[in-house]
Coordinates of C-alpha atoms and ligand atoms in Angstrom, one line a residue:
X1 CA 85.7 73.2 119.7
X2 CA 86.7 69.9 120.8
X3 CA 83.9 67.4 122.0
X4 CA 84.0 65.2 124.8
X5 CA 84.9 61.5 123.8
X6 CA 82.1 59.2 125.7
X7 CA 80.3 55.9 125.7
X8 CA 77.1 55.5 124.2
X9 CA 74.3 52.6 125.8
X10 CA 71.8 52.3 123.5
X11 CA 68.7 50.1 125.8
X12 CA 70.5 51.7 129.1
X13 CA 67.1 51.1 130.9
X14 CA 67.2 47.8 130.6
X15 CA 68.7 44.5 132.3
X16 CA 71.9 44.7 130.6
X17 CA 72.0 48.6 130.7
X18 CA 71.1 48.9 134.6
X19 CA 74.5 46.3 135.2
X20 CA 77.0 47.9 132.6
X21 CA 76.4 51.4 133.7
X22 CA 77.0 50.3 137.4
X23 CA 80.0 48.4 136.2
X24 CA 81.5 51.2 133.7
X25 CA 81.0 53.3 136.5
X26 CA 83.1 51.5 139.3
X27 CA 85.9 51.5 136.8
X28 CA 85.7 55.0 136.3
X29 CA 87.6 55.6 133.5
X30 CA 85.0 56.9 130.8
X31 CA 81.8 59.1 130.2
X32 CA 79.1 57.3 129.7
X33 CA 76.0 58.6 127.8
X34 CA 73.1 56.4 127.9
X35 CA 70.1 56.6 125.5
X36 CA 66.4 54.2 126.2
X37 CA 63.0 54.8 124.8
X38 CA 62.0 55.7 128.9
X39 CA 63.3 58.0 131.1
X40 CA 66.4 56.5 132.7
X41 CA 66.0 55.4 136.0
X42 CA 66.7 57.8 138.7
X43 CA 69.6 55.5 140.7
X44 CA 71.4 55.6 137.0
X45 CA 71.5 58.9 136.5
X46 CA 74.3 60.0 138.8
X47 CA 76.5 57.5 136.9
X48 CA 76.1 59.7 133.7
X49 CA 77.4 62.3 131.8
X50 CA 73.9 62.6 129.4
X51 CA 70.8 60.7 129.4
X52 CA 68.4 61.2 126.8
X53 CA 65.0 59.4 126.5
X54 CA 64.2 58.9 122.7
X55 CA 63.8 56.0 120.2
X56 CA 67.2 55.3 118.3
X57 CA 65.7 55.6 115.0
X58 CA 65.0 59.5 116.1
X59 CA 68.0 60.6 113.5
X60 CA 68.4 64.0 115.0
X61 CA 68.7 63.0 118.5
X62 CA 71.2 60.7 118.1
X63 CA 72.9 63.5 115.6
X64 CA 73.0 66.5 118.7
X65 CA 74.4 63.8 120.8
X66 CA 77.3 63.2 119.0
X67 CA 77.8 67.6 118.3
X68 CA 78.5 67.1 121.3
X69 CA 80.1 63.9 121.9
X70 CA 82.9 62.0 119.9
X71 CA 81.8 57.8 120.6
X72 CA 84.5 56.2 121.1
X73 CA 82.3 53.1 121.6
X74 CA 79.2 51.9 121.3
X75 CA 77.3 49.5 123.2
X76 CA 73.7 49.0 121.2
X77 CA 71.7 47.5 123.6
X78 CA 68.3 48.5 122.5
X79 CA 66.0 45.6 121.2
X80 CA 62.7 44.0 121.6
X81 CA 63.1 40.3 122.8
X82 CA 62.2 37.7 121.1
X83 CA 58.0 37.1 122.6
X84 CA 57.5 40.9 122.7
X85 CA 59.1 40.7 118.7
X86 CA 56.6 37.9 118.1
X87 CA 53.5 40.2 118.7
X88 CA 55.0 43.4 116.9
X89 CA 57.2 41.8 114.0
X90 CA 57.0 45.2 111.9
X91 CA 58.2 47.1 114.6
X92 CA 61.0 44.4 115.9
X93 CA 62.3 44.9 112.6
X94 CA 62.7 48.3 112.6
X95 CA 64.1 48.7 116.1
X96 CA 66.0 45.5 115.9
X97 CA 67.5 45.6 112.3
X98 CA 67.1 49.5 111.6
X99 CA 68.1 50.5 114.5
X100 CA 71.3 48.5 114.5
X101 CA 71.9 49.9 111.1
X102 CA 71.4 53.6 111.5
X103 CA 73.9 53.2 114.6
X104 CA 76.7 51.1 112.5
X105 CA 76.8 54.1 110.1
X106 CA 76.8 56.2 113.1
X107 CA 79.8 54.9 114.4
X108 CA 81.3 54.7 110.9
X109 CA 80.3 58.7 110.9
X110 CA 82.5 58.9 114.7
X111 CA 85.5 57.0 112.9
X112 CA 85.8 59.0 110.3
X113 CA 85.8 62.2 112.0
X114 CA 88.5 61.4 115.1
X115 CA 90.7 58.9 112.5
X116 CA 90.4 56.1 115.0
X117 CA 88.1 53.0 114.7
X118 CA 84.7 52.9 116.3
X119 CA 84.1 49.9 119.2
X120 CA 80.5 48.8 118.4
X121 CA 79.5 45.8 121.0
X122 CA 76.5 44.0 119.7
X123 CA 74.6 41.9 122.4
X124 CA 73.4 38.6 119.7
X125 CA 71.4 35.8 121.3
X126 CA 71.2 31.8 121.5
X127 CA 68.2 32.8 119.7
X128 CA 69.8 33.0 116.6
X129 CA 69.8 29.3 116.2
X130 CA 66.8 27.2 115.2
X131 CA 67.2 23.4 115.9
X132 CA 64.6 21.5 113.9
X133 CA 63.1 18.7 116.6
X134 CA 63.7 17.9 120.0
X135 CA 65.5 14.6 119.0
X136 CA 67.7 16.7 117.4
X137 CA 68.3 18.5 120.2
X138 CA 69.0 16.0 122.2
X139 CA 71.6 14.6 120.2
X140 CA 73.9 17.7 119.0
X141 CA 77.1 18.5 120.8
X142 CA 77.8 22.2 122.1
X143 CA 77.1 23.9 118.8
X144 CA 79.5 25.9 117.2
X145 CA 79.1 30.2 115.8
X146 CA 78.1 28.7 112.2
X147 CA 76.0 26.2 113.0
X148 CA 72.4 25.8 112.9
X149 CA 71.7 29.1 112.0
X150 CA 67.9 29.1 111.1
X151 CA 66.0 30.8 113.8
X152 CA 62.0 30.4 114.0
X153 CA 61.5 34.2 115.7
X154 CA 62.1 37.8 114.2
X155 CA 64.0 38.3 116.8
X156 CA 66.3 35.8 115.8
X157 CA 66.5 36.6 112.4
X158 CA 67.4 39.8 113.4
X159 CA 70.0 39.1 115.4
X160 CA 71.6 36.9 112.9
X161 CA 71.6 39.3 109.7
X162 CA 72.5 42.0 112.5
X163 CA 75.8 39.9 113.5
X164 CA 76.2 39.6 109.4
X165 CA 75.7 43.6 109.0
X166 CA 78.0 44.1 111.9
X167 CA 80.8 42.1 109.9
X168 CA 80.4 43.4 106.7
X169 CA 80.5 47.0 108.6
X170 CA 84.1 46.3 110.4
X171 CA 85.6 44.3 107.5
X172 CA 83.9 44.9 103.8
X173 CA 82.2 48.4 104.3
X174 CA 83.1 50.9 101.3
X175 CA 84.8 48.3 99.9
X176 CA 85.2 49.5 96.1
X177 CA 86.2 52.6 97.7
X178 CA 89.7 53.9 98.8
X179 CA 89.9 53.9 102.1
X180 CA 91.6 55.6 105.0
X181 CA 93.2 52.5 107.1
X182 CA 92.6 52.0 110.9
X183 CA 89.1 53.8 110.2
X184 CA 85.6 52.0 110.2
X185 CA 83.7 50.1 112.7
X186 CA 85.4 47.6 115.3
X187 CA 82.3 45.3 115.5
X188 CA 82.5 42.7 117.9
X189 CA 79.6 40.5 119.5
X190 CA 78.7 37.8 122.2
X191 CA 75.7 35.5 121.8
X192 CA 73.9 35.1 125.4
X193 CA 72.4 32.8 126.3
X194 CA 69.4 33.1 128.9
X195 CA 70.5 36.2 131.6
X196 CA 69.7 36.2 135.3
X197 CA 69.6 39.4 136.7
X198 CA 69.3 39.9 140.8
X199 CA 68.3 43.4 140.6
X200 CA 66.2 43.4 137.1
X201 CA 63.0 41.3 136.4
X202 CA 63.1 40.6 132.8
X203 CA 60.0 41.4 130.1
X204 CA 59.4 40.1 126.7
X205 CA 62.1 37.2 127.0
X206 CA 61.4 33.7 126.3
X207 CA 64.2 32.2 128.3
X208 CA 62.2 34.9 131.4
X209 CA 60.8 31.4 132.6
X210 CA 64.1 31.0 135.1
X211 CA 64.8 34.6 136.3
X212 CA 60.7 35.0 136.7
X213 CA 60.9 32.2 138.7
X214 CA 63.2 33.2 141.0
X215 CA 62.3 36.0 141.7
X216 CA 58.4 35.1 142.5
X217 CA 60.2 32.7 145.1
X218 CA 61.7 35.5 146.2
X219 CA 58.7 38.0 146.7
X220 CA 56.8 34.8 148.1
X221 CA 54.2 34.6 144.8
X222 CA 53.4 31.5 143.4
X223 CA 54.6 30.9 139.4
X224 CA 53.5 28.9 137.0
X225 CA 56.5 28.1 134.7
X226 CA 55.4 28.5 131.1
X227 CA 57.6 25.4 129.7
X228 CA 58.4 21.8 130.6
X229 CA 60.7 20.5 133.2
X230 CA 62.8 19.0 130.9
X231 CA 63.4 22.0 128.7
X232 CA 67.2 22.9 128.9
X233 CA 69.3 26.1 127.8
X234 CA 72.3 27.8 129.1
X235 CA 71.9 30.7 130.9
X236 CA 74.4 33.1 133.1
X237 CA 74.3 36.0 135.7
X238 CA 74.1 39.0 134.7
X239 CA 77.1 40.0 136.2
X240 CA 78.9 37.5 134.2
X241 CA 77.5 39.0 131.3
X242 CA 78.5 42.5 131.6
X243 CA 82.1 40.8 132.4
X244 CA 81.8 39.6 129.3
X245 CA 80.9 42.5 127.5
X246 CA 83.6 44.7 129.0
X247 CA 86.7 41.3 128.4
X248 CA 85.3 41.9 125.1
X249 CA 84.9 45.5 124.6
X250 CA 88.4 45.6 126.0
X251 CA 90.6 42.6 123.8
X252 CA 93.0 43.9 121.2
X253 CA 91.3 43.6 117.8
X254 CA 94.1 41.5 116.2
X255 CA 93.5 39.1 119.0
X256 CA 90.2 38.6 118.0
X257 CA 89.4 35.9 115.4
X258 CA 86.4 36.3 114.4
X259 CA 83.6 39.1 115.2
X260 CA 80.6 36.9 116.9
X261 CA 81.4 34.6 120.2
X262 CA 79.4 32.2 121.8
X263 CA 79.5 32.6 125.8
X264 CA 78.3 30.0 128.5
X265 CA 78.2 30.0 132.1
X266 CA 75.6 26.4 133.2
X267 CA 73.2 24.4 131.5
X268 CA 70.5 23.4 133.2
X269 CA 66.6 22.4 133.1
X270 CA 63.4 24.1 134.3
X271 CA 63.1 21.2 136.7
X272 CA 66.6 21.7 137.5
X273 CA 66.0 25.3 138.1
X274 CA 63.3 24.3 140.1
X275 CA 65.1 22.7 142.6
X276 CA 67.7 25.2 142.9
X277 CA 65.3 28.0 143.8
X278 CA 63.8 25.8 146.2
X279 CA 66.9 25.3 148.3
X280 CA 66.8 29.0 148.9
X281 CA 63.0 29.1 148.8
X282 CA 61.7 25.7 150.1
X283 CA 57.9 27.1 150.7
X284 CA 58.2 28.3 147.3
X285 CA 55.5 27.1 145.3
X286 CA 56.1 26.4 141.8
X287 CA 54.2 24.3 139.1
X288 CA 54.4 24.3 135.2
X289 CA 51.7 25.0 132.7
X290 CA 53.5 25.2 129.4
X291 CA 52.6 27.6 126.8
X292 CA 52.4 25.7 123.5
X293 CA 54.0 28.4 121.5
X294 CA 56.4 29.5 123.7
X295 CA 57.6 26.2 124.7
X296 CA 58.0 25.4 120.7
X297 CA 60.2 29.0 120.1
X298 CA 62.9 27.6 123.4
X299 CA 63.2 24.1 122.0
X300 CA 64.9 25.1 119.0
X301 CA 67.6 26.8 121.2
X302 CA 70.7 24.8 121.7
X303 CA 70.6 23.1 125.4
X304 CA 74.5 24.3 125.0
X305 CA 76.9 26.5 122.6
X306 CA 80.5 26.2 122.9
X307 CA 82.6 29.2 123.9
X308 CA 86.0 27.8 123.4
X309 CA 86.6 31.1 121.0
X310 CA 85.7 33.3 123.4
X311 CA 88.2 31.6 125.8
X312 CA 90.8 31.3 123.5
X313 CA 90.9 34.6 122.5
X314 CA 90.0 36.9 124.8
X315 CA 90.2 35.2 128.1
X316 CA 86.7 34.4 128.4
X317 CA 85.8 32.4 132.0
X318 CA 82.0 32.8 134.0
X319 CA 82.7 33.8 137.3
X320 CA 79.6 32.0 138.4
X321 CA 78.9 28.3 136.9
X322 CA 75.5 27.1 138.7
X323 CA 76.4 26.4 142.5
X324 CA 77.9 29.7 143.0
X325 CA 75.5 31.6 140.7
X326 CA 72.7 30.8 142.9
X327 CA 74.4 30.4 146.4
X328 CA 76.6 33.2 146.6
X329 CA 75.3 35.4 143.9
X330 CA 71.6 35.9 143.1
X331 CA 69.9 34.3 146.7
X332 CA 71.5 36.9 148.6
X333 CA 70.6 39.7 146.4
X334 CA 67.4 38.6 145.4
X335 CA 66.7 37.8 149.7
X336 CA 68.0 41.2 150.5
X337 CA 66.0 43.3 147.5
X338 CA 62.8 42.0 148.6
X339 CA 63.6 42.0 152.6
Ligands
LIG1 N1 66.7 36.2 126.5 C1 66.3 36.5 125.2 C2 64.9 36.3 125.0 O1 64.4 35.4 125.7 C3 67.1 35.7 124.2 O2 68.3 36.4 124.0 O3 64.3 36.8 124.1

């Protein structure tokens, strides 16, 4: 009895899920089954074959899945962000590096039955670098995969060891072993860097501070941003990101130079931010009350990465650099969704 080949979202309910399953979808040309710790949302369900709501560390659901289904890919979405991780650092671990590691030998379990290498796209984060002052951030030039690679959160440290894991999985696995070739896990990854979603509000983020604002302009609330003005990180639509994710998922592995790619859209600050929800907003009323804590976990992310990698080897281009990602993209949305 042959099963069906499908995709497989780990973290489907979330920002990233909600805009891949729409997107995977509109192609047209897969199953998708999606997997989140809730109950997926009811507009997502039509766009899937199976949804199942359990925890990914639940061994035996994820095994009936796939007696069911051969996963051809993977996209392991599930995590907890890096404040939520900060309050729960046991459990972070265990979702964030277990997790990730019970699915890698999950999809090396899928490649070895169908003889065919298993995709496995890893969301990783511009929280996995840890710049040491503010000076120092100030001064360093778009930084590069390998540098600076000493987070300050759990959630960074996971994502680091999990980009390392996901390496050793596609090229070092079994090693001592001999092994079938063109079997094993096809790990490939893109660091984020702060996502803007028109449809999602994010939770448990510390880069939430721009998408939270918008979208309080938006509703007409009143937010108090919880760093300063002049903190700076990239960020990028969430569109752009789940462009990213499928340029990736769908680049020929010999094209690919290295497993783990930085991706950009904009740089800009809080203040910055600011300004550009106001020209949508103008009544909006925003002020900043900075969160000691939090404030200290964004300034040792870079204020830019450089994605020339990505670009070179897969095609990587944002769709939407700042004037457009606001103009044309997220003010309309956001304006329509709340009326
Ligand atoms: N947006 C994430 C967070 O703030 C970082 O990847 O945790």
């Amino acid at each position: 009895m042959a099963r069906r080949p499908a995709v497989l979202i780990t973290g489907a309910n979330g920002e990233v899920g909600h805009g891949l399953i729409e997107a995977l979808a509109a192609r047209g040309d897969c199953d998708v089954v999606a997997v989140d710790l809730h109950p997926l949302a009811k507009s997502l369900r039509p766009l899937v074959v199976n949804w199942q709501a359990g925890d990914i560390l639940d061994e035996q659901l994820m095994q009936r899945l796939v007696t069911e289904y051969e996963v051809t890919t993977l996209f392991h979405l599930a995590a907890l962000l890096s404040t939520r991780a900060e309050y729960s650092p046991d459990i972070a671990h265990e979702v964030n590096v277990t997790g990730t590691l019970h699915l890698l030998k999950l999809a090396h379990q899928q490649s070895s039955w169908s003889g065919r290498r298993t995709k496995f796209i890893f969301p990783s984060s511009i929280a996995a670098y840890g710049i040491q002052s503010l000076e120092e951030k100030a001064a360093l030039p778009p930084l590069k995969e390998w540098e600076q690679l000493a987070p300050t959160t759990m959630y960074g440290c996971n994502k680091v060891y999990c980009e390392h894991l996901g390496r050793y999985y596609a090229q070092h696995y079994q090693q001592l072993a001999a092994r079938p070739s063109g079997v094993g896990v096809d790990f490939r990854s893109v660091r984020f860097p702060g996502l803007i979603s028109a449809e999602t509000i994010p939770s448990g983020g510390t880069s939430d501070f721009g998408p939270e604002m918008l979208h309080a302009a938006a509703k007409g609330e009143p937010y108090a941003c919880f760093v300063r003005p002049d903190t700076t990180i990239p960020f990028m639509t969430m569109s752009d990101a789940v462009r990213a994710l499928l340029m990736l998922h769908r680049a020929p592995e010999e094209r690919l130079k290295q497993r783990v790619y930085n991706i950009t859209s904009f740089s800009i600050s809080a203040d910055e931010f600011r300004l550009e929800v106001l020209k949508a907003f103008p009544g909006a009323e925003i002020c900043f009350d900075p969160h000691a804590q939090r404030q200290a976990i964004v300034d040792t992310w870079p204020r830019t990465v450089d994605d020339e990698p990505a670009r070179r080897d897969w095609g990587w281009q944002p769709e939407h650099p700042v004037e457009v990602a606001f103009a044309e993209y997220l003010v309309p949305r956001i304006a329509a969704r709340y009326g």
